[in-house]
């Protein structure tokens, strides 16, 4: 997939900014919900072999809680909001005042609340991106799963799977001061969305295309 | 427990073979399907971690044959035969192909798990390889490992624990 072989620095910077703006707005939304400041790490933009992508959240067998959105519109892609089960429990306790039972299961009520929180955050992530790029990007209804990271994330790699064995991932971590509530946003735009994002932001296309 | 160094790992969209006393494993199967082929007489086992149902949709330059059901299974069979396995004795098992997320009115790409399973079965049938056991479908992830001494396939999941196939 020579599309991404020489992703120039400029393009990577643009994608970092895309992650920055999206996750920045989502972090602000979360901070308002919690009434606490939320910090955000500098987004990482990397072209990674499929095998290494689950390593970003602790390995293929690590159990994570994920809210998944298929992004539809002019620049389609896959968006994941990922937390450890423990962080999710803490978030529920803080936010919804739910009396959480400290075990590995989530009740219907808890799952529904987490999907809704994910929905709010993804909505602000995508609407800020849509404003920035002037492209429509709409999330589907949220789908929630708690399972092995490999099993969950492979769902976001199918579109790249037809093109090669690597995928481009925009990864942003945010955390609350005491590291109690931590989460990650993974945006994996579909391969053909990149040209649209770059064109819309005025990044010159490489001459080999 | 089994010595770590005896474990052959199969990545996503990857395949490998092992002989005699080894263990062959792949982790975090979601919609992907893990297919194993085994010759019990020679204790030769192979495993493929299939990601997509058909290579017809491939738009990549050099095809990764381990990624697609229709190309991975014949390639795996060939590797077993190279080690001396007899096709008449080879049996298959499979696990995975779940639907991790469900949406109302979900499109075809969301049904990728069941499609992967169908495609693997079709290919195995074409090749005349019997499927001895399977643990497919559902909405959860699986890690599988085959003991090449016995041909037993262990399927582990977060919610269901360990199953033996």
mmCIF file of C-alpha atoms in Angstrom, chain B residues 44-146:
data_model
loop_
_atom_site.group_PDB
_atom_site.id
_atom_site.type_symbol
_atom_site.label_atom_id
_atom_site.label_comp_id
_atom_site.label_asym_id
_atom_site.label_seq_id
_atom_site.Cartn_x
_atom_site.Cartn_y
_atom_site.Cartn_z
ATOM 1 C CA UNK B 44 1.631 -32.370 12.517
ATOM 2 C CA UNK B 45 -0.592 -29.410 13.187
ATOM 3 C CA UNK B 46 -1.182 -26.097 11.459
ATOM 4 C CA UNK B 47 -3.182 -23.005 12.270
ATOM 5 C CA UNK B 48 -4.387 -20.021 10.255
ATOM 6 C CA UNK B 49 -5.838 -16.775 11.634
ATOM 7 C CA UNK B 50 -8.237 -15.785 8.856
ATOM 8 C CA UNK B 51 -9.470 -12.205 8.765
ATOM 9 C CA UNK B 52 -11.629 -11.887 5.643
ATOM 10 C CA UNK B 53 -13.819 -14.352 3.720
ATOM 11 C CA UNK B 54 -12.582 -13.986 0.169
ATOM 12 C CA UNK B 55 -9.499 -12.758 -1.688
ATOM 13 C CA UNK B 56 -11.795 -11.437 -4.439
ATOM 14 C CA UNK B 57 -12.148 -8.179 -2.534
ATOM 15 C CA UNK B 58 -8.390 -7.726 -2.083
ATOM 16 C CA UNK B 59 -7.019 -4.461 -3.359
ATOM 17 C CA UNK B 60 -3.517 -4.926 -2.000
ATOM 18 C CA UNK B 61 -0.407 -5.133 -4.141
ATOM 19 C CA UNK B 62 1.060 -8.381 -2.900
ATOM 20 C CA UNK B 63 -1.615 -10.677 -1.584
ATOM 21 C CA UNK B 64 -1.206 -11.915 1.971
ATOM 22 C CA UNK B 65 -2.599 -15.393 1.400
ATOM 23 C CA UNK B 66 -2.937 -16.047 5.141
ATOM 24 C CA UNK B 67 -5.559 -13.314 5.444
ATOM 25 C CA UNK B 68 -8.361 -14.761 3.326
ATOM 26 C CA UNK B 69 -10.290 -17.981 3.950
ATOM 27 C CA UNK B 70 -10.130 -19.099 0.321
ATOM 28 C CA UNK B 71 -6.347 -18.758 0.075
ATOM 29 C CA UNK B 72 -5.193 -19.467 3.655
ATOM 30 C CA UNK B 73 -6.659 -22.965 3.948
ATOM 31 C CA UNK B 74 -5.064 -24.370 0.753
ATOM 32 C CA UNK B 75 -1.747 -22.730 1.723
ATOM 33 C CA UNK B 76 -1.897 -24.283 5.182
ATOM 34 C CA UNK B 77 -2.719 -27.692 3.709
ATOM 35 C CA UNK B 78 0.272 -27.397 1.395
ATOM 36 C CA UNK B 79 2.592 -26.625 4.320
ATOM 37 C CA UNK B 80 1.347 -29.685 6.209
ATOM 38 C CA UNK B 81 1.842 -31.850 3.146
ATOM 39 C CA UNK B 82 5.393 -30.544 2.758
ATOM 40 C CA UNK B 83 6.111 -31.904 6.232
ATOM 41 C CA UNK B 84 4.790 -35.271 5.089
ATOM 42 C CA UNK B 85 1.180 -35.087 6.261
ATOM 43 C CA UNK B 86 -1.295 -37.221 4.357
ATOM 44 C CA UNK B 87 -4.359 -35.368 3.132
ATOM 45 C CA UNK B 88 -6.538 -38.429 3.717
ATOM 46 C CA UNK B 89 -5.805 -38.232 7.433
ATOM 47 C CA UNK B 90 -6.039 -34.480 7.916
ATOM 48 C CA UNK B 91 -8.899 -33.199 10.041
ATOM 49 C CA UNK B 92 -9.964 -29.627 10.767
ATOM 50 C CA UNK B 93 -11.281 -27.688 13.738
ATOM 51 C CA UNK B 94 -12.277 -24.077 13.891
ATOM 52 C CA UNK B 95 -13.176 -21.318 16.354
ATOM 53 C CA UNK B 96 -14.010 -17.625 16.234
ATOM 54 C CA UNK B 97 -16.181 -15.781 13.741
ATOM 55 C CA UNK B 98 -18.148 -13.906 16.355
ATOM 56 C CA UNK B 99 -20.103 -10.718 15.965
ATOM 57 C CA UNK B 100 -18.524 -8.431 18.543
ATOM 58 C CA UNK B 101 -20.879 -5.522 17.992
ATOM 59 C CA UNK B 102 -24.488 -5.505 16.925
ATOM 60 C CA UNK B 103 -26.316 -2.583 15.377
ATOM 61 C CA UNK B 104 -29.821 -2.215 14.166
ATOM 62 C CA UNK B 105 -29.802 -2.461 10.383
ATOM 63 C CA UNK B 106 -26.119 -3.302 10.330
ATOM 64 C CA UNK B 107 -24.430 -3.602 6.977
ATOM 65 C CA UNK B 108 -22.527 -6.484 5.501
ATOM 66 C CA UNK B 109 -19.184 -5.617 7.037
ATOM 67 C CA UNK B 110 -20.740 -6.022 10.484
ATOM 68 C CA UNK B 111 -21.633 -9.629 9.628
ATOM 69 C CA UNK B 112 -18.046 -10.414 8.777
ATOM 70 C CA UNK B 113 -17.684 -13.115 11.479
ATOM 71 C CA UNK B 114 -20.434 -15.428 10.220
ATOM 72 C CA UNK B 115 -19.265 -14.843 6.644
ATOM 73 C CA UNK B 116 -15.719 -15.869 7.576
ATOM 74 C CA UNK B 117 -17.051 -19.088 9.128
ATOM 75 C CA UNK B 118 -19.174 -19.930 6.075
ATOM 76 C CA UNK B 119 -16.277 -19.300 3.742
ATOM 77 C CA UNK B 120 -13.870 -21.490 5.753
ATOM 78 C CA UNK B 121 -16.376 -24.346 5.807
ATOM 79 C CA UNK B 122 -16.945 -24.073 2.110
ATOM 80 C CA UNK B 123 -13.229 -24.246 1.381
ATOM 81 C CA UNK B 124 -12.700 -27.209 3.705
ATOM 82 C CA UNK B 125 -15.584 -29.043 2.072
ATOM 83 C CA UNK B 126 -14.139 -28.389 -1.377
ATOM 84 C CA UNK B 127 -10.839 -29.857 -0.239
ATOM 85 C CA UNK B 128 -12.594 -32.842 1.331
ATOM 86 C CA UNK B 129 -11.313 -32.118 4.844
ATOM 87 C CA UNK B 130 -13.787 -33.032 7.603
ATOM 88 C CA UNK B 131 -14.508 -30.483 10.342
ATOM 89 C CA UNK B 132 -14.348 -32.462 13.588
ATOM 90 C CA UNK B 133 -15.436 -29.676 15.917
ATOM 91 C CA UNK B 134 -16.113 -25.975 15.990
ATOM 92 C CA UNK B 135 -16.854 -23.219 18.457
ATOM 93 C CA UNK B 136 -17.981 -20.336 16.324
ATOM 94 C CA UNK B 137 -20.361 -17.409 16.439
ATOM 95 C CA UNK B 138 -21.573 -15.626 19.535
ATOM 96 C CA UNK B 139 -20.514 -12.129 20.507
ATOM 97 C CA UNK B 140 -17.269 -12.703 22.354
ATOM 98 C CA UNK B 141 -13.547 -12.997 21.684
ATOM 99 C CA UNK B 142 -11.534 -16.192 21.837
ATOM 100 C CA UNK B 143 -7.934 -17.295 22.234
ATOM 101 C CA UNK B 144 -7.172 -20.749 20.909
ATOM 102 C CA UNK B 145 -4.295 -23.184 21.182
ATOM 103 C CA UNK B 146 -3.770 -26.644 19.815
#
